[in-house]
């Protein structure tokens, strides 16, 4: 049985004072969470704060991206080993904002996934189509291509520890959520794609849904057969909302 995971993606939000409050509230609320895993992915400068605030709790933490390179002359890049040094369990790779704003290509995302994996981190690997792609009927081609880029570099076995997040770009931060049926269809496609490489790995891999998840719609989404939790942006900045989403996954 796959355990559910609800991961917050704070994006470029927060400061020491606000994060301190949020981490404290999430930590306190997490005591009542049974049977699901919660995590928060915070901006790099606040990793130490997340580590201090969450150490010894059931809530994991992670980065929102990672360098595809190791240590060396890569100004501005943060390596997977550095994330591991701060106790990160997860690193998001391939988020659509990284792809569309910062130019992360499928090949770069695959290298980042592999760098994270080699450092012992669990990648939260994001895939998803744009509105135009959905309307042109190429969702499966796009998501399949994104998946295949990582499978080609890291192999299917790498998905026994990795997490996949399906995030339709048109649903991120827009208030438009994919319907549970729309999301389930793509999740089933993703699991099927992994199953062509290894059925047992496909059965075990957690596939999160992301895109305007809130407490009001989480339960129905998480009830779908192939939806194993969520990657939560805006709603993860409000402790009560984030914790309510976590409870919806139980
Ligand atoms: P959202 O973001 O929940 O604010 O739509 C999700 C994400 O980008 O991971």
Coordinates of C-alpha atoms and ligand atoms in Angstrom, one line a residue:
X1 CA 0.0 0.0 0.0
X2 CA 1.4 3.4 -1.0
X3 CA 1.5 5.9 1.8
X4 CA 0.1 9.3 1.1
X5 CA 2.4 12.4 1.0
X6 CA 1.4 16.0 1.2
X7 CA 4.3 18.3 0.4
X8 CA 4.3 22.1 0.7
X9 CA 6.1 24.2 -1.9
X10 CA 6.6 27.6 -0.4
X11 CA 8.1 29.0 -3.6
X12 CA 9.8 32.4 -3.1
X13 CA 7.8 33.4 -0.1
X14 CA 8.5 33.9 3.6
X15 CA 11.0 35.6 5.9
X16 CA 12.5 34.5 9.2
X17 CA 9.6 35.7 11.3
X18 CA 6.8 34.4 9.2
X19 CA 8.6 31.0 8.6
X20 CA 9.2 30.6 12.3
X21 CA 5.5 30.9 13.0
X22 CA 4.5 28.7 10.1
X23 CA 7.0 26.0 11.0
X24 CA 5.9 26.1 14.6
X25 CA 2.3 25.7 13.7
X26 CA 2.9 22.9 11.2
X27 CA 5.0 21.1 13.7
X28 CA 2.4 21.4 16.5
X29 CA -0.4 20.3 14.1
X30 CA 1.6 17.4 12.7
X31 CA 1.4 15.6 16.1
X32 CA -2.2 14.7 15.2
X33 CA -1.4 13.5 11.7
X34 CA -1.4 9.8 11.6
X35 CA -0.9 7.6 8.5
X36 CA 0.3 10.3 6.2
X37 CA 3.6 12.0 5.6
X38 CA 4.0 15.7 5.4
X39 CA 6.9 17.8 4.1
X40 CA 7.7 21.4 3.3
X41 CA 10.0 22.6 0.5
X42 CA 11.5 25.9 1.5
X43 CA 13.7 28.5 -0.2
X44 CA 17.4 27.7 0.2
X45 CA 18.3 30.4 2.8
X46 CA 15.7 29.0 5.1
X47 CA 16.8 25.3 5.0
X48 CA 18.6 25.6 8.3
X49 CA 15.6 27.3 9.9
X50 CA 13.4 24.4 8.6
X51 CA 15.8 21.9 9.9
X52 CA 15.9 23.5 13.3
X53 CA 12.1 24.0 13.4
X54 CA 11.2 20.5 12.3
X55 CA 14.0 18.2 13.5
X56 CA 12.5 15.4 15.6
X57 CA 9.0 15.9 14.2
X58 CA 7.3 13.8 11.6
X59 CA 7.5 16.6 9.0
X60 CA 10.3 16.3 6.5
X61 CA 11.8 19.2 4.5
X62 CA 13.4 19.7 1.2
X63 CA 14.6 22.1 -1.5
X64 CA 12.6 23.5 -4.4
X65 CA 15.3 22.8 -7.0
X66 CA 18.8 21.4 -7.1
X67 CA 21.9 21.9 -9.2
X68 CA 22.5 19.3 -11.9
X69 CA 26.2 19.7 -11.1
X70 CA 28.4 18.6 -8.2
X71 CA 30.7 20.9 -6.2
X72 CA 32.8 23.3 -8.2
X73 CA 32.7 26.5 -10.2
X74 CA 29.0 26.9 -10.6
X75 CA 28.2 30.3 -9.2
X76 CA 24.7 30.5 -7.6
X77 CA 24.0 26.8 -7.8
X78 CA 23.2 24.7 -4.8
X79 CA 24.3 21.0 -4.9
X80 CA 22.3 18.0 -3.9
X81 CA 25.0 17.2 -1.3
X82 CA 24.4 20.7 0.3
X83 CA 20.7 19.9 0.6
X84 CA 21.5 16.5 2.1
X85 CA 23.9 18.3 4.5
X86 CA 20.9 20.3 5.9
X87 CA 18.9 17.1 6.4
X88 CA 16.7 17.5 3.4
X89 CA 14.7 14.4 2.4
X90 CA 13.3 15.8 -0.8
X91 CA 14.2 18.1 -3.7
X92 CA 11.7 19.3 -6.2
X93 CA 12.9 19.0 -9.8
X94 CA 11.3 20.1 -13.0
X95 CA 8.7 22.4 -11.5
X96 CA 6.9 24.1 -14.3
X97 CA 8.1 27.5 -13.1
X98 CA 11.7 26.3 -13.4
X99 CA 10.9 25.0 -16.8
X100 CA 9.1 28.0 -18.2
X101 CA 10.8 30.9 -16.4
X102 CA 14.3 29.6 -15.8
X103 CA 14.7 27.5 -18.9
X104 CA 15.1 24.1 -17.3
X105 CA 14.9 21.6 -20.2
X106 CA 13.9 17.9 -20.0
X107 CA 17.6 17.0 -20.2
X108 CA 18.5 19.4 -17.3
X109 CA 15.6 18.1 -15.2
X110 CA 16.8 14.5 -15.8
X111 CA 20.4 15.5 -14.6
X112 CA 18.9 17.3 -11.6
X113 CA 16.8 14.2 -10.7
X114 CA 19.9 12.0 -11.0
X115 CA 22.1 14.4 -8.9
X116 CA 19.4 14.4 -6.2
X117 CA 19.1 10.6 -6.3
X118 CA 22.9 10.1 -6.1
X119 CA 23.1 12.3 -3.0
X120 CA 20.4 10.2 -1.3
X121 CA 17.6 12.7 -1.7
X122 CA 14.2 11.7 -3.0
X123 CA 13.3 13.8 -6.0
X124 CA 9.8 15.2 -6.3
X125 CA 9.8 15.2 -10.1
X126 CA 7.1 17.4 -11.6
X127 CA 5.5 16.9 -15.0
X128 CA 2.5 18.6 -16.6
X129 CA 1.1 20.1 -19.7
X130 CA 0.2 23.7 -20.5
X131 CA -3.4 24.8 -21.3
X132 CA -2.5 25.0 -25.0
X133 CA -1.1 21.4 -24.9
X134 CA -4.2 20.1 -23.1
X135 CA -6.5 21.8 -25.6
X136 CA -4.5 20.4 -28.5
X137 CA -5.0 16.9 -27.0
X138 CA -1.3 16.3 -26.5
X139 CA -1.2 15.9 -22.7
X140 CA -0.1 12.3 -22.7
X141 CA 2.6 13.0 -25.3
X142 CA 4.0 15.9 -23.2
X143 CA 3.9 14.1 -19.9
X144 CA 5.3 10.9 -21.5
X145 CA 8.2 12.8 -23.0
X146 CA 9.0 14.5 -19.6
X147 CA 8.9 11.0 -17.9
X148 CA 11.0 9.3 -20.6
X149 CA 13.7 11.9 -20.3
X150 CA 14.3 10.9 -16.6
X151 CA 13.7 7.2 -17.2
X152 CA 16.4 7.3 -19.9
X153 CA 19.0 8.7 -17.5
X154 CA 18.1 7.2 -14.1
X155 CA 16.2 4.0 -15.1
X156 CA 12.9 2.8 -13.8
X157 CA 14.4 1.4 -10.5
X158 CA 15.1 5.0 -9.4
X159 CA 11.3 5.5 -9.1
X160 CA 11.3 3.1 -6.1
X161 CA 12.4 6.1 -4.0
X162 CA 11.4 9.1 -6.2
X163 CA 8.0 10.9 -6.1
X164 CA 6.2 12.1 -9.2
X165 CA 4.0 15.2 -9.1
X166 CA 1.5 15.8 -11.9
X167 CA 0.9 19.5 -12.1
X168 CA -1.1 20.8 -15.0
X169 CA 0.4 24.2 -15.7
X170 CA -3.0 25.7 -16.2
X171 CA -4.0 24.8 -12.7
X172 CA -0.9 26.2 -10.9
X173 CA -1.7 29.3 -8.9
X174 CA -4.8 30.0 -11.0
X175 CA -7.5 28.7 -8.7
X176 CA -8.5 26.3 -11.5
X177 CA -8.1 22.7 -10.3
X178 CA -8.1 19.7 -12.6
X179 CA -11.3 17.7 -11.9
X180 CA -10.6 14.5 -9.9
X181 CA -11.4 12.5 -13.1
X182 CA -9.1 14.6 -15.3
X183 CA -6.3 14.2 -12.8
X184 CA -6.9 10.5 -12.2
X185 CA -6.7 9.9 -16.0
X186 CA -3.2 11.4 -16.2
X187 CA -2.1 9.8 -13.0
X188 CA -3.2 6.4 -14.4
X189 CA -1.3 7.1 -17.6
X190 CA 1.9 8.0 -15.6
X191 CA 1.6 4.8 -13.5
X192 CA 1.1 2.8 -16.7
X193 CA 4.2 4.4 -18.3
X194 CA 6.3 3.4 -15.3
X195 CA 4.7 -0.1 -15.3
X196 CA 6.0 -0.7 -18.8
X197 CA 9.5 -0.6 -17.2
X198 CA 8.7 -2.3 -13.9
X199 CA 5.2 -3.3 -12.5
X200 CA 6.2 -3.4 -8.9
X201 CA 7.9 0.0 -9.0
X202 CA 4.8 1.4 -10.7
X203 CA 2.6 0.0 -7.9
X204 CA 4.8 1.6 -5.2
X205 CA 5.6 5.0 -6.7
X206 CA 3.7 7.9 -5.2
X207 CA 2.1 10.3 -7.7
X208 CA 1.1 13.6 -6.2
X209 CA -1.4 16.0 -7.8
X210 CA -0.5 19.7 -7.7
X211 CA -2.4 22.8 -8.9
X212 CA -4.7 24.9 -6.7
X213 CA -5.2 22.2 -4.1
X214 CA -6.9 23.5 -1.1
X215 CA -8.7 22.0 1.9
X216 CA -12.1 22.3 0.0
X217 CA -11.0 20.1 -2.9
X218 CA -8.3 17.9 -1.5
X219 CA -10.4 15.1 -0.2
X220 CA -12.0 14.3 -3.5
X221 CA -8.7 14.5 -5.4
X222 CA -6.9 12.3 -2.9
X223 CA -9.7 9.7 -3.0
X224 CA -8.8 8.8 -6.6
X225 CA -7.1 5.5 -7.1
X226 CA -3.8 6.8 -8.5
X227 CA -3.5 10.1 -6.5
X228 CA -1.2 9.6 -3.6
X229 CA -1.3 13.1 -2.1
X230 CA -0.5 16.6 -3.2
X231 CA 2.2 19.2 -3.9
X232 CA 0.7 22.3 -2.4
X233 CA 1.8 25.9 -3.3
X234 CA -0.3 28.8 -2.1
X235 CA -2.2 26.9 0.5
X236 CA 0.9 25.6 2.1
X237 CA 1.7 29.1 3.4
X238 CA -1.3 29.0 5.8
X239 CA -0.7 26.4 8.5
X240 CA -4.4 25.6 9.2
X241 CA -5.1 25.2 5.5
X242 CA -2.0 23.0 4.9
X243 CA -2.8 20.9 7.9
X244 CA -6.4 20.5 6.8
X245 CA -5.1 19.3 3.4
X246 CA -2.9 16.8 5.2
X247 CA -5.9 15.5 7.1
X248 CA -7.8 15.1 3.9
X249 CA -5.1 12.6 2.8
X250 CA -5.7 10.2 5.7
Ligands
LIG1 P1 -0.5 26.1 -6.2 O1 1.0 25.6 -6.7 O2 -1.0 25.1 -5.2 O3 -0.3 27.5 -5.7 O4 -1.4 26.1 -7.4 C1 1.3 24.3 -6.8 C2 2.7 24.2 -7.2 O5 3.2 25.0 -8.0 O6 3.5 23.3 -6.8

